[in-house]
Amino acid sequence: MKPFELTEDLQTGIDDIDNQHRKLLSWANFLAADDADTTVQKVTETLDNLQDYVAYHFQTEEQAMDKYGYDKLDKHRKQHHRLLNEVTDLFSRSRGKEASKGTLVELQYMLTDWIQLHIKEWDQPFAAFLKSKNIPSSVSLTE
């Protein structure tokens, strides 16, 4: 299966956000990688890391939105909360059964669809807001 990538149409132009999205996609790709060494333990560790990183990514975005006075912070935060609950539920259900290749591929598709939709509907407008405030693409959002 071809891995999903952060294509140009999914980039925000804000380095920290784009790099975090790449990391999220790399973990989603790992779940469906055609690797004979992929064990249930590795999948569980990846799900744990991915879940933690999703929370970290959302926190990074929300702190930046607050710092720069983004007027849609409350709506974005509610979207993050809803998505984090969905991710937590999805991962819990995935842990509850043997991680078959089909299940992992399905999980990869669900995650990448979710990431793509979130980027286009929520993160790209925030990036446009930052650019309208002349915030450079190299700004560190994690400080």
mmCIF file of C-alpha atoms in Angstrom:
data_model
loop_
_atom_site.group_PDB
_atom_site.id
_atom_site.type_symbol
_atom_site.label_atom_id
_atom_site.label_comp_id
_atom_site.label_asym_id
_atom_site.label_seq_id
_atom_site.Cartn_x
_atom_site.Cartn_y
_atom_site.Cartn_z
ATOM 1 C CA MET A 1 0.000 0.000 0.000
ATOM 2 C CA LYS A 2 1.274 3.444 -0.910
ATOM 3 C CA PRO A 3 1.852 5.625 2.151
ATOM 4 C CA PHE A 4 -0.123 8.821 2.573
ATOM 5 C CA GLU A 5 1.941 11.999 2.377
ATOM 6 C CA LEU A 6 1.429 15.611 3.261
ATOM 7 C CA THR A 7 0.879 16.802 -0.290
ATOM 8 C CA GLU A 8 1.106 20.456 -1.239
ATOM 9 C CA ASP A 9 -2.675 20.902 -1.080
ATOM 10 C CA LEU A 10 -2.601 19.761 2.567
ATOM 11 C CA GLN A 11 0.246 21.995 3.698
ATOM 12 C CA THR A 12 -0.544 25.028 5.802
ATOM 13 C CA GLY A 13 2.690 26.872 5.117
ATOM 14 C CA ILE A 14 3.424 27.011 8.858
ATOM 15 C CA ASP A 15 6.470 24.805 9.429
ATOM 16 C CA ASP A 16 5.627 23.556 12.940
ATOM 17 C CA ILE A 17 2.073 22.598 11.966
ATOM 18 C CA ASP A 18 3.148 20.910 8.725
ATOM 19 C CA ASN A 19 5.914 18.972 10.490
ATOM 20 C CA GLN A 20 3.476 17.776 13.138
ATOM 21 C CA HIS A 21 1.025 16.695 10.430
ATOM 22 C CA ARG A 22 3.819 14.736 8.714
ATOM 23 C CA LYS A 23 4.537 12.928 11.970
ATOM 24 C CA LEU A 24 0.857 12.062 12.451
ATOM 25 C CA LEU A 25 0.695 10.691 8.909
ATOM 26 C CA SER A 26 3.881 8.671 9.393
ATOM 27 C CA TRP A 27 2.358 6.896 12.394
ATOM 28 C CA ALA A 28 -0.868 6.287 10.486
ATOM 29 C CA ASN A 29 1.195 4.833 7.634
ATOM 30 C CA PHE A 30 3.080 2.556 10.032
ATOM 31 C CA LEU A 31 -0.186 0.943 11.074
ATOM 32 C CA ALA A 32 -0.819 -0.360 7.555
ATOM 33 C CA ALA A 33 2.793 -0.950 6.506
ATOM 34 C CA ASP A 34 3.420 -4.305 4.895
ATOM 35 C CA ASP A 35 5.982 -5.354 7.484
ATOM 36 C CA ALA A 36 6.329 -8.923 8.672
ATOM 37 C CA ASP A 37 7.894 -7.650 11.918
ATOM 38 C CA THR A 38 4.793 -5.676 12.897
ATOM 39 C CA THR A 39 3.590 -7.219 16.137
ATOM 40 C CA VAL A 40 0.543 -6.493 18.243
ATOM 41 C CA GLN A 41 2.909 -4.880 20.769
ATOM 42 C CA LYS A 42 4.362 -2.539 18.104
ATOM 43 C CA VAL A 43 0.873 -1.623 16.928
ATOM 44 C CA THR A 44 -0.236 -0.927 20.505
ATOM 45 C CA GLU A 45 2.858 1.237 21.113
ATOM 46 C CA THR A 46 2.177 3.113 17.873
ATOM 47 C CA LEU A 47 -1.457 3.696 18.842
ATOM 48 C CA ASP A 48 -0.345 4.994 22.254
ATOM 49 C CA ASN A 49 2.255 7.303 20.691
ATOM 50 C CA LEU A 50 -0.195 8.493 18.071
ATOM 51 C CA GLN A 51 -2.888 9.221 20.631
ATOM 52 C CA ASP A 52 -0.412 11.171 22.788
ATOM 53 C CA TYR A 53 0.886 13.061 19.764
ATOM 54 C CA VAL A 54 -2.623 13.995 18.607
ATOM 55 C CA ALA A 55 -3.229 15.543 22.044
ATOM 56 C CA TYR A 56 0.146 17.335 21.896
ATOM 57 C CA HIS A 57 -0.574 18.619 18.383
ATOM 58 C CA PHE A 58 -3.978 19.962 19.402
ATOM 59 C CA GLN A 59 -2.474 21.625 22.467
ATOM 60 C CA THR A 60 0.216 23.262 20.306
ATOM 61 C CA GLU A 61 -2.383 24.645 17.913
ATOM 62 C CA GLU A 62 -4.657 25.896 20.682
ATOM 63 C CA GLN A 63 -1.818 27.655 22.506
ATOM 64 C CA ALA A 64 -0.790 29.376 19.268
ATOM 65 C CA MET A 65 -4.396 30.386 18.571
ATOM 66 C CA ASP A 66 -4.653 31.880 22.034
ATOM 67 C CA LYS A 67 -1.283 33.636 21.738
ATOM 68 C CA TYR A 68 -2.145 35.270 18.406
ATOM 69 C CA GLY A 69 -5.788 36.066 19.207
ATOM 70 C CA TYR A 70 -7.481 33.712 16.749
ATOM 71 C CA ASP A 71 -11.202 34.469 16.887
ATOM 72 C CA LYS A 72 -12.247 30.893 16.109
ATOM 73 C CA LEU A 73 -10.293 29.333 18.982
ATOM 74 C CA ASP A 74 -13.392 28.155 20.866
ATOM 75 C CA LYS A 75 -14.854 26.418 17.801
ATOM 76 C CA HIS A 76 -11.489 24.895 16.938
ATOM 77 C CA ARG A 77 -11.025 23.698 20.525
ATOM 78 C CA LYS A 78 -14.468 22.035 20.455
ATOM 79 C CA GLN A 79 -13.518 20.323 17.183
ATOM 80 C CA HIS A 80 -10.262 19.125 18.740
ATOM 81 C CA HIS A 81 -12.127 17.779 21.775
ATOM 82 C CA ARG A 82 -14.604 15.910 19.574
ATOM 83 C CA LEU A 83 -11.853 14.470 17.380
ATOM 84 C CA LEU A 84 -9.715 13.452 20.351
ATOM 85 C CA ASN A 85 -12.697 11.571 21.797
ATOM 86 C CA GLU A 86 -13.212 9.830 18.439
ATOM 87 C CA VAL A 87 -9.525 8.912 18.229
ATOM 88 C CA THR A 88 -9.551 7.594 21.803
ATOM 89 C CA ASP A 89 -12.649 5.499 21.094
ATOM 90 C CA LEU A 90 -11.263 4.211 17.797
ATOM 91 C CA PHE A 91 -7.954 3.224 19.370
ATOM 92 C CA SER A 92 -9.694 1.538 22.304
ATOM 93 C CA ARG A 93 -11.738 -0.573 19.912
ATOM 94 C CA SER A 94 -8.619 -1.409 17.879
ATOM 95 C CA ARG A 95 -6.794 -2.592 20.998
ATOM 96 C CA GLY A 96 -9.672 -4.833 21.987
ATOM 97 C CA LYS A 97 -9.160 -7.254 19.125
ATOM 98 C CA GLU A 98 -6.336 -8.936 17.292
ATOM 99 C CA ALA A 99 -4.759 -6.378 14.963
ATOM 100 C CA SER A 100 -5.402 -7.975 11.581
ATOM 101 C CA LYS A 101 -3.897 -6.387 8.473
ATOM 102 C CA GLY A 102 -7.390 -5.441 7.264
ATOM 103 C CA THR A 103 -8.192 -3.717 10.543
ATOM 104 C CA LEU A 104 -4.935 -1.761 10.417
ATOM 105 C CA VAL A 105 -5.486 -0.680 6.816
ATOM 106 C CA GLU A 106 -9.001 0.451 7.715
ATOM 107 C CA LEU A 107 -7.608 2.355 10.685
ATOM 108 C CA GLN A 108 -4.993 3.999 8.464
ATOM 109 C CA TYR A 109 -7.657 5.154 6.017
ATOM 110 C CA MET A 110 -9.846 6.507 8.795
ATOM 111 C CA LEU A 111 -6.932 8.414 10.341
ATOM 112 C CA THR A 112 -5.676 9.871 7.085
ATOM 113 C CA ASP A 113 -9.190 10.914 6.041
ATOM 114 C CA TRP A 114 -9.664 12.559 9.413
ATOM 115 C CA ILE A 115 -6.267 14.314 9.227
ATOM 116 C CA GLN A 116 -6.927 15.575 5.698
ATOM 117 C CA LEU A 117 -10.397 16.878 6.562
ATOM 118 C CA HIS A 118 -9.155 18.580 9.727
ATOM 119 C CA ILE A 119 -6.295 20.264 7.867
ATOM 120 C CA LYS A 120 -8.497 21.614 5.087
ATOM 121 C CA GLU A 121 -11.428 22.743 7.229
ATOM 122 C CA TRP A 122 -9.658 23.938 10.363
ATOM 123 C CA ASP A 123 -5.873 24.242 10.148
ATOM 124 C CA GLN A 124 -5.513 25.950 6.781
ATOM 125 C CA PRO A 125 -7.853 28.801 7.823
ATOM 126 C CA PHE A 126 -5.785 29.241 10.998
ATOM 127 C CA ALA A 127 -2.596 29.332 8.919
ATOM 128 C CA ALA A 128 -4.182 31.962 6.663
ATOM 129 C CA PHE A 129 -4.990 33.983 9.792
ATOM 130 C CA LEU A 130 -1.342 33.782 10.925
ATOM 131 C CA LYS A 131 -0.145 34.876 7.492
ATOM 132 C CA SER A 132 -2.595 37.808 7.544
ATOM 133 C CA LYS A 133 -0.890 38.903 10.778
ATOM 134 C CA ASN A 134 2.519 38.648 9.042
ATOM 135 C CA ILE A 135 3.559 35.748 11.271
ATOM 136 C CA PRO A 136 6.479 34.027 9.478
ATOM 137 C CA SER A 137 6.126 30.406 8.380
ATOM 138 C CA SER A 138 9.155 29.548 10.517
ATOM 139 C CA VAL A 139 7.516 30.747 13.756
ATOM 140 C CA SER A 140 7.965 28.291 16.603
ATOM 141 C CA LEU A 141 4.556 27.364 17.964
ATOM 142 C CA THR A 142 5.990 25.122 20.654
ATOM 143 C CA GLU A 143 7.709 27.807 22.730
#
